[in-house]
Tab-separated table of C-alpha atoms in Angstrom:
chain	number	residue	atom	x	y	z
N	6	MET	CA	0.000	0.000	0.000
N	7	GLU	CA	1.281	3.461	-0.899
N	8	PHE	CA	0.944	6.132	1.794
N	9	THR	CA	0.808	9.852	1.033
N	10	GLY	CA	0.866	10.956	4.643
N	11	ASP	CA	-2.634	12.425	4.507
N	12	GLU	CA	-4.177	9.212	5.790
N	13	TYR	CA	-2.944	9.959	9.297
N	14	PRO	CA	-3.474	13.667	10.118
N	15	LEU	CA	-1.931	14.380	13.503
N	16	THR	CA	-3.161	17.188	15.755
N	17	LEU	CA	-1.369	17.322	19.059
N	18	ARG	CA	-3.378	19.398	21.568
N	19	GLN	CA	-3.109	19.496	25.315
N	20	ASP	CA	-6.887	19.689	25.696
N	21	SER	CA	-7.624	16.845	23.270
N	22	ILE	CA	-10.070	14.262	24.589
N	23	LEU	CA	-8.711	11.700	22.145
N	24	THR	CA	-5.982	9.332	23.168
N	25	ILE	CA	-3.405	8.669	20.496
N	26	PRO	CA	-2.301	5.053	20.735
N	27	ILE	CA	1.367	4.477	21.359
N	28	LEU	CA	2.686	2.286	18.570
N	29	PRO	CA	5.847	0.206	18.757
N	30	ALA	CA	8.851	2.041	17.332
N	31	GLU	CA	9.339	-0.650	14.673
N	32	LEU	CA	5.789	-0.172	13.408
N	33	VAL	CA	6.114	3.622	13.361
N	34	THR	CA	9.291	3.263	11.304
N	35	GLU	CA	7.625	0.843	8.893
N	36	ILE	CA	4.645	3.156	8.385
N	37	LEU	CA	6.744	6.292	7.932
N	38	SER	CA	9.083	4.571	5.468
N	39	LYS	CA	6.121	4.270	3.070
N	40	VAL	CA	5.164	7.938	3.285
N	41	ARG	CA	6.119	10.346	0.516
N	42	VAL	CA	8.896	12.896	0.967
N	43	LYS	CA	6.776	16.039	1.270
N	44	PRO	CA	4.641	14.905	4.241
N	45	LEU	CA	7.707	13.334	5.851
N	46	LEU	CA	9.305	16.769	5.936
N	47	ARG	CA	6.220	18.068	7.757
N	48	PHE	CA	6.350	15.146	10.163
N	49	THR	CA	9.820	16.177	11.348
N	50	CYS	CA	8.012	18.922	13.295
N	51	VAL	CA	5.857	16.442	15.227
N	52	SER	CA	8.510	15.657	17.829
N	53	LYS	CA	12.240	15.476	18.388
N	54	SER	CA	12.086	11.690	18.203
N	55	TRP	CA	10.395	11.805	14.784
N	56	LEU	CA	12.938	14.367	13.589
N	57	ALA	CA	15.751	12.098	14.744
N	58	LEU	CA	14.150	9.058	13.113
N	59	ILE	CA	13.397	10.659	9.734
N	60	SER	CA	16.791	12.381	9.616
N	61	GLY	CA	18.671	9.184	10.430
N	62	GLN	CA	20.805	7.637	7.698
N	63	GLU	CA	19.319	4.185	8.291
N	64	PHE	CA	15.776	5.490	7.765
N	65	ILE	CA	16.797	7.570	4.726
N	66	LYS	CA	18.341	4.510	3.069
N	67	SER	CA	15.328	2.321	3.884
N	68	HIS	CA	12.930	4.938	2.507
N	69	LEU	CA	15.069	5.314	-0.630
N	70	ASN	CA	15.124	1.553	-1.200
N	71	LEU	CA	11.323	1.315	-1.045
N	72	SER	CA	10.843	4.351	-3.286
N	73	ALA	CA	13.396	3.299	-5.890
N	74	ASN	CA	11.953	-0.215	-6.177
N	75	ASN	CA	8.299	0.771	-6.333
N	76	LYS	CA	6.951	-1.163	-9.334
N	77	ASP	CA	4.510	1.569	-10.340
N	78	ASN	CA	7.299	4.194	-10.476
N	79	THR	CA	5.275	6.347	-8.097
N	80	HIS	CA	8.315	8.236	-6.838
N	81	HIS	CA	10.186	8.627	-10.141
N	82	ARG	CA	10.249	11.793	-12.208
N	83	LEU	CA	11.321	12.409	-15.797
N	84	ILE	CA	13.215	15.673	-16.081
N	85	LEU	CA	14.184	17.589	-19.213
N	86	ASN	CA	16.924	20.185	-19.290
N	87	PHE	CA	16.162	23.370	-21.255
N	88	GLY	CA	19.433	25.169	-20.590
N	89	ARG	CA	18.260	27.575	-17.874
N	90	TYR	CA	15.468	25.577	-16.255
N	91	LEU	CA	14.099	22.040	-15.941
N	92	LYS	CA	10.677	20.513	-16.474
N	93	GLN	CA	9.541	17.368	-14.718
N	94	TRP	CA	6.787	14.811	-15.224
N	95	SER	CA	5.580	11.965	-13.054
N	96	LEU	CA	6.885	8.764	-14.650
N	97	LYS	CA	3.859	6.851	-13.366
N	98	SER	CA	1.525	9.371	-14.982
N	99	LEU	CA	3.527	9.302	-18.200
N	100	LEU	CA	3.307	5.506	-18.472
N	101	TYR	CA	-0.131	4.699	-17.117
N	102	GLU	CA	-2.353	7.784	-17.282
N	103	SER	CA	-3.885	9.681	-20.183
N	104	VAL	CA	-3.013	13.152	-18.915
N	105	THR	CA	0.493	14.097	-17.886
N	106	GLU	CA	1.114	17.512	-16.349
N	107	ALA	CA	4.518	19.115	-16.123
N	108	SER	CA	5.977	21.297	-13.423
N	109	THR	CA	8.988	23.562	-13.692
N	110	LEU	CA	12.139	23.237	-11.606
N	111	TYR	CA	14.297	26.316	-11.508
N	112	TYR	CA	18.026	26.405	-10.896
N	113	PRO	CA	18.390	26.090	-7.117
N	114	MET	CA	20.686	29.105	-6.770
N	115	LYS	CA	19.949	32.506	-8.233
N	116	ILE	CA	18.647	32.461	-11.802
N	117	PRO	CA	21.810	31.687	-13.748
N	118	LYS	CA	23.250	33.985	-16.355
N	119	ARG	CA	24.747	30.889	-17.970
N	120	SER	CA	22.987	27.779	-19.168
N	121	PHE	CA	23.456	24.549	-17.243
N	122	ARG	CA	23.111	20.853	-17.952
N	123	ILE	CA	22.282	17.730	-16.010
N	124	VAL	CA	25.413	15.696	-15.252
N	125	GLY	CA	23.461	12.820	-13.711
N	126	SER	CA	21.157	11.698	-10.936
N	127	VAL	CA	21.796	9.131	-8.204
N	128	ASN	CA	19.506	8.339	-5.247
N	129	GLY	CA	17.516	11.539	-5.665
N	130	LEU	CA	20.550	13.832	-5.894
N	131	ILE	CA	20.928	15.713	-9.177
N	132	CYS	CA	24.300	17.038	-10.280
N	133	LEU	CA	24.218	20.162	-12.471
N	134	ALA	CA	27.077	21.851	-14.318
N	135	ASP	CA	27.016	25.250	-15.984
N	136	SER	CA	28.995	26.402	-18.980
N	137	SER	CA	31.869	27.698	-16.831
N	138	LYS	CA	32.491	24.341	-15.092
N	139	ASP	CA	30.634	25.275	-11.869
N	140	LEU	CA	28.890	22.329	-10.209
N	141	VAL	CA	25.845	22.108	-7.959
N	142	LEU	CA	24.552	19.047	-6.109
N	143	TRP	CA	20.805	19.350	-5.553
N	144	ASN	CA	17.881	17.385	-4.153
N	145	PRO	CA	14.743	19.187	-5.387
N	146	SER	CA	12.513	16.953	-3.239
N	147	ILE	CA	13.863	18.461	-0.013
N	148	ARG	CA	14.954	21.735	-1.662
N	149	LYS	CA	18.554	21.509	-0.569
N	150	TYR	CA	21.590	22.234	-2.708
N	151	LYS	CA	25.326	22.523	-2.361
N	152	LYS	CA	27.692	24.396	-4.649
N	153	LEU	CA	30.784	22.261	-5.105
N	154	PRO	CA	34.311	23.684	-5.089
N	155	ASN	CA	35.997	24.032	-8.460
N	156	PHE	CA	38.745	21.713	-9.610
N	157	LYS	CA	41.971	23.663	-10.067
N	158	THR	CA	43.723	22.497	-13.204
N	159	ASN	CA	47.296	23.228	-14.203
N	160	PHE	CA	46.073	24.523	-17.573
N	161	TRP	CA	45.805	28.265	-18.044
N	162	ASP	CA	42.685	27.606	-20.081
N	163	VAL	CA	40.289	24.686	-20.543
N	164	SER	CA	38.651	24.313	-23.933
N	165	TRP	CA	36.574	21.206	-23.224
N	166	PHE	CA	35.400	19.371	-20.117
N	167	VAL	CA	33.130	16.456	-19.279
N	168	TYR	CA	31.725	15.239	-15.981
N	169	GLY	CA	30.213	12.109	-14.529
N	170	PHE	CA	28.312	11.698	-11.256
N	171	GLY	CA	28.036	8.465	-9.279
N	172	TYR	CA	28.003	6.720	-5.909
N	173	ASP	CA	30.785	4.850	-4.143
N	174	GLU	CA	28.792	2.255	-2.222
N	175	PHE	CA	31.869	0.901	-0.429
N	176	ARG	CA	32.581	4.285	1.187
N	177	ASP	CA	28.966	5.531	1.126
N	178	ASP	CA	30.191	8.573	-0.784
N	179	TYR	CA	28.906	10.540	-3.783
N	180	LYS	CA	31.575	11.425	-6.332
N	181	VAL	CA	32.041	13.575	-9.429
N	182	VAL	CA	34.692	12.738	-12.009
N	183	GLY	CA	35.851	15.575	-14.253
N	184	CYS	CA	38.042	15.407	-17.362
N	185	PHE	CA	39.472	18.783	-18.426
N	186	TYR	CA	41.050	19.214	-21.867
N	187	TYR	CA	43.551	21.915	-22.718
N	188	ASP	CA	42.930	22.021	-26.442
N	189	TYR	CA	40.595	20.440	-28.998
N	190	SER	CA	43.538	19.589	-31.226
N	191	SER	CA	45.435	17.667	-28.542
N	192	PHE	CA	44.709	15.020	-25.954
N	193	ASP	CA	46.211	16.976	-23.059
N	194	VAL	CA	43.829	16.197	-20.215
N	195	GLU	CA	43.691	16.419	-16.435
N	196	VAL	CA	41.340	14.183	-14.450
N	197	GLY	CA	39.995	15.022	-11.018
N	198	ILE	CA	37.581	13.278	-8.673
N	199	TYR	CA	35.423	15.057	-6.107
N	200	SER	CA	34.314	13.396	-2.875
N	201	LEU	CA	31.221	14.708	-1.095
N	202	LYS	CA	32.398	13.225	2.208
N	203	SER	CA	35.651	15.169	2.143
N	204	ASP	CA	34.171	18.059	0.142
N	205	SER	CA	37.346	18.202	-1.914
N	206	TRP	CA	38.925	17.312	-5.252
N	207	LYS	CA	42.031	15.289	-5.909
N	208	SER	CA	43.929	14.628	-9.113
N	209	ILE	CA	43.919	11.025	-10.254
N	210	CYS	CA	45.634	9.095	-13.004
N	211	SER	CA	44.869	10.563	-16.382
N	212	LEU	CA	43.153	8.626	-19.142
N	213	PRO	CA	44.846	5.418	-20.314
N	214	ASP	CA	47.381	5.787	-23.114
N	215	GLY	CA	45.781	6.168	-26.519
N	216	MET	CA	42.477	7.446	-25.204
N	217	GLY	CA	41.040	10.574	-26.781
N	218	PHE	CA	38.034	12.753	-26.076
N	219	LEU	CA	35.291	11.528	-23.814
N	220	ILE	CA	31.970	12.358	-25.418
N	221	GLU	CA	28.946	13.656	-23.526
N	222	LEU	CA	28.317	12.859	-19.860
N	223	GLY	CA	29.251	9.799	-17.850
N	224	LYS	CA	26.668	7.056	-17.281
N	225	PHE	CA	26.698	5.437	-13.852
N	226	VAL	CA	26.262	1.642	-13.811
N	227	ASN	CA	27.496	-1.029	-11.388
N	228	GLY	CA	29.624	1.340	-9.348
N	229	LYS	CA	31.402	2.717	-12.423
N	230	LEU	CA	31.117	5.761	-14.652
N	231	HIS	CA	31.131	5.141	-18.410
N	232	TRP	CA	31.834	7.360	-21.390
N	233	VAL	CA	31.959	7.003	-25.138
N	234	ASN	CA	35.558	7.608	-26.156
N	235	ASN	CA	36.903	8.659	-29.545
N	236	ILE	CA	40.601	8.715	-30.377
N	237	ASN	CA	40.178	10.575	-33.659
N	238	ASP	CA	37.867	13.560	-33.314
N	239	TYR	CA	34.693	14.759	-31.656
N	240	SER	CA	32.207	12.433	-33.321
N	241	TYR	CA	30.349	9.225	-32.567
N	242	GLU	CA	31.835	7.124	-35.340
N	243	GLY	CA	34.568	4.630	-34.523
N	244	CYS	CA	34.079	4.956	-30.769
N	245	ASN	CA	34.766	2.661	-27.885
N	246	ILE	CA	33.606	2.699	-24.246
N	247	ILE	CA	35.782	3.289	-21.204
N	248	SER	CA	34.880	3.281	-17.523
N	249	ILE	CA	36.331	4.270	-14.169
N	250	ASP	CA	35.608	2.364	-10.971
N	251	LEU	CA	34.638	4.816	-8.221
N	252	VAL	CA	36.104	2.554	-5.530
N	253	ASP	CA	39.607	1.840	-6.822
N	254	GLU	CA	39.626	4.721	-9.373
N	255	LYS	CA	41.008	2.529	-12.157
N	256	TRP	CA	40.158	2.850	-15.842
N	257	GLU	CA	39.236	0.007	-18.150
N	258	THR	CA	37.734	-0.593	-21.583
N	259	VAL	CA	34.249	-2.070	-21.871
N	260	GLU	CA	33.841	-4.589	-24.684
N	261	GLN	CA	31.097	-3.816	-27.163
N	262	PRO	CA	28.739	-6.081	-29.096
N	263	SER	CA	29.183	-6.901	-32.778
N	264	TYR	CA	27.183	-4.321	-34.670
N	265	GLU	CA	25.403	-4.757	-37.942
N	266	GLU	CA	26.613	-3.247	-41.177
N	267	GLY	CA	25.519	0.361	-41.551
N	268	ASP	CA	25.258	1.055	-37.822
N	269	ILE	CA	26.569	4.518	-36.950
N	270	ASP	CA	26.188	7.216	-34.302
N	271	LEU	CA	26.828	5.185	-31.178
N	272	GLN	CA	25.391	6.679	-27.998
N	273	LEU	CA	25.714	5.433	-24.468
N	274	GLY	CA	22.785	5.276	-22.083
N	275	LEU	CA	20.940	3.553	-19.276
N	276	PHE	CA	18.094	1.172	-19.876
N	277	GLY	CA	16.500	0.598	-16.515
N	278	SER	CA	19.595	-0.101	-14.405
N	279	ASP	CA	21.639	-1.677	-17.231
N	280	LEU	CA	24.309	-0.209	-19.457
N	281	SER	CA	22.959	0.245	-22.964
N	282	ILE	CA	23.968	1.432	-26.415
N	283	TYR	CA	21.688	3.208	-28.868
N	284	ILE	CA	22.752	3.062	-32.493
N	285	ASN	CA	21.135	5.081	-35.242
N	286	ASN	CA	21.360	3.348	-38.602
N	287	GLU	CA	21.524	5.996	-41.352
N	288	GLY	CA	18.311	7.625	-40.151
N	289	LYS	CA	16.300	4.454	-40.798
N	290	HIS	CA	16.008	3.040	-37.294
N	291	VAL	CA	17.558	2.986	-33.844
N	292	SER	CA	18.785	-0.290	-32.362
N	293	VAL	CA	18.947	-0.804	-28.613
N	294	TRP	CA	21.593	-3.081	-27.106
N	295	VAL	CA	21.675	-3.890	-23.390
N	296	MET	CA	24.448	-5.511	-21.332
N	297	LYS	CA	22.306	-7.850	-19.215
N	298	GLU	CA	25.217	-9.191	-17.169
N	299	TYR	CA	27.653	-6.422	-16.466
N	300	GLY	CA	31.188	-7.036	-17.700
N	301	VAL	CA	30.260	-10.047	-19.842
N	302	ARG	CA	30.539	-9.269	-23.547
N	303	GLU	CA	28.386	-12.260	-24.486
N	304	SER	CA	25.521	-10.812	-22.454
N	305	TRP	CA	25.093	-7.875	-24.858
N	306	THR	CA	21.595	-8.390	-26.257
N	307	LYS	CA	19.873	-6.535	-29.046
N	308	MET	CA	16.554	-5.786	-27.360
N	309	PHE	CA	14.623	-4.275	-30.264
N	310	THR	CA	14.772	-1.913	-33.229
N	311	ILE	CA	12.544	1.141	-33.506
N	312	LYS	CA	11.876	2.199	-37.080
N	313	TYR	CA	11.588	5.783	-38.237
N	314	ALA	CA	9.089	4.827	-40.960
N	315	ASP	CA	6.265	7.182	-39.996
N	316	TYR	CA	8.383	9.861	-38.380
N	317	SER	CA	10.684	12.416	-39.915
N	318	TYR	CA	12.913	12.554	-36.850
N	319	SER	CA	16.638	12.129	-37.122
N	320	TYR	CA	17.231	11.261	-33.480
N	321	ALA	CA	15.704	8.855	-30.993
N	322	GLN	CA	16.749	7.864	-27.487
N	323	PRO	CA	15.056	4.922	-25.732
N	324	PHE	CA	15.842	5.295	-22.056
N	325	PHE	CA	13.370	3.546	-19.791
N	326	MET	CA	11.404	0.285	-19.758
N	327	SER	CA	8.378	-0.124	-17.503
N	328	ASN	CA	7.470	-3.329	-15.710
N	329	LYS	CA	4.966	-3.958	-18.511
N	330	GLY	CA	7.728	-3.980	-21.113
N	331	GLU	CA	6.874	-0.596	-22.614
N	332	VAL	CA	9.660	1.828	-23.466
N	333	VAL	CA	9.816	5.607	-23.221
N	334	VAL	CA	11.380	7.001	-26.407
N	335	ALA	CA	12.563	10.579	-26.822
N	336	PHE	CA	12.458	11.840	-30.414
N	337	ASP	CA	13.575	15.318	-31.434
N	338	GLU	CA	10.634	17.151	-29.879
N	339	THR	CA	8.192	14.372	-28.977
N	340	PHE	CA	8.082	11.627	-26.388
N	341	MET	CA	6.415	8.329	-27.281
N	342	ILE	CA	5.679	5.011	-25.593
N	343	TYR	CA	7.028	2.103	-27.640
N	344	ASN	CA	5.540	-1.379	-27.283
N	345	PRO	CA	8.038	-4.028	-28.491
N	346	ASN	CA	5.277	-6.630	-28.767
N	347	ASP	CA	3.584	-4.944	-31.725
N	348	ASP	CA	6.128	-2.230	-32.682
N	349	SER	CA	3.582	0.465	-31.886
N	350	LEU	CA	4.380	4.025	-30.840
N	351	THR	CA	1.851	5.889	-28.694
N	352	PRO	CA	2.056	9.659	-28.087
N	353	THR	CA	2.515	10.784	-24.491
N	354	GLY	CA	1.327	14.337	-25.017
N	355	ILE	CA	4.800	15.710	-24.236
N	356	HIS	CA	6.071	18.048	-26.949
N	357	SER	CA	9.176	19.883	-25.801
N	358	ASP	CA	11.149	21.929	-28.277
N	359	GLY	CA	14.649	22.840	-27.199
N	360	TRP	CA	15.362	20.225	-24.529
N	361	GLN	CA	18.985	19.158	-24.279
N	362	TYR	CA	19.316	16.400	-21.669
N	363	THR	CA	17.000	13.805	-20.181
N	364	GLU	CA	17.233	12.227	-16.767
N	365	ILE	CA	15.105	10.179	-14.380
N	366	TYR	CA	15.378	10.786	-10.669
N	367	VAL	CA	13.668	9.290	-7.641
N	368	LYS	CA	12.251	11.431	-4.844
N	369	SER	CA	14.299	10.860	-1.726
N	370	LEU	CA	15.474	12.315	1.573
N	371	VAL	CA	19.164	12.091	0.648
N	372	SER	CA	20.896	15.362	1.451
N	373	PRO	CA	23.840	16.982	-0.339
N	374	PHE	CA	25.034	17.722	3.214
N	375	PRO	CA	25.470	14.151	4.520
N	376	THR	CA	25.405	14.858	8.260
N	377	ASP	CA	22.792	17.586	8.688
N	378	GLU	CA	19.134	17.393	9.676
N	379	LEU	CA	16.237	17.499	7.237
N	380	MET	CA	15.487	21.196	7.343
N	381	ILE	CA	14.165	22.635	4.092
N	382	GLN	CA	16.578	25.049	2.415
N	383	GLU	CA	14.816	27.609	0.260
N	384	SER	CA	16.342	28.705	-3.011
N	385	ASP	CA	18.141	32.035	-2.988
């Protein structure tokens, strides 16, 4: 059963004639762990014991686990990045309801003069980067954000940079990996890794020999961040995939499947919780490959192929599969639901011109300040 928090309105009055039953602490915890984030924030005002419970790391992790694994995707949101602001939709509404309403999420700090992009989302935390390399870690569900310190490179100027955002489960630490390039015409690069626990950057081993530009943003899977890598120029043709383990901070190459003739424009993504590759074939269709068993090349499976037959779009990104097997597909300006069983595409009602990045995040109590209490921080 899904609880919103409105089922149990609490009014604590000294003159109340009603007696509120005292429930065992274990039962209170179980009930509260099924309540949504917004009412939970209100419940922190009920008593010091409730504040301590809801703010505790054990409760936050338990609540996150239930929310993230909810089969109806009740707590998940689809967010689109429009450069200076975000729009979000309920994933449950998008998949299962006829009407999907959007809400706008503004940059958590002052309205930026520069555009920003989504680096990634893990456990309800969203990492944002603006065009001058500034980073912000933000949980819109609890309205808390943290501006991260800048990585100080040895270059007098940086012409290109890419980030990735992930979680080090071994150390219970959120990390950002940044690759900073001196010049487009060379492979001079510095690599830094930021730790939220220490609130600091450190330089780590640069990219392996022979590696070129990392394209787009890192994808977090199985404790590692992954990028498409090109040793020739900034394009998607002739690419390979490299990853860095957030625990031991070592790089490695990820083996790819055997593509079909004519496949071009390789793009890296997430399909559910699995690493995936989307390949556009000369504007005719997009093929979706998924690594079902991480690290095993033979487990790469071609899931399906979405044809462009009735659509004049040159770009498609399948990025989420529901528990019913349906897939959310982002075309240039339209979002569709693809059913692999009959190859049908159903409009979602979302038409968004100008979006740049897509992400799915789960509502959670995870704070960008790991040790503080759950007090709401208003935007500046």
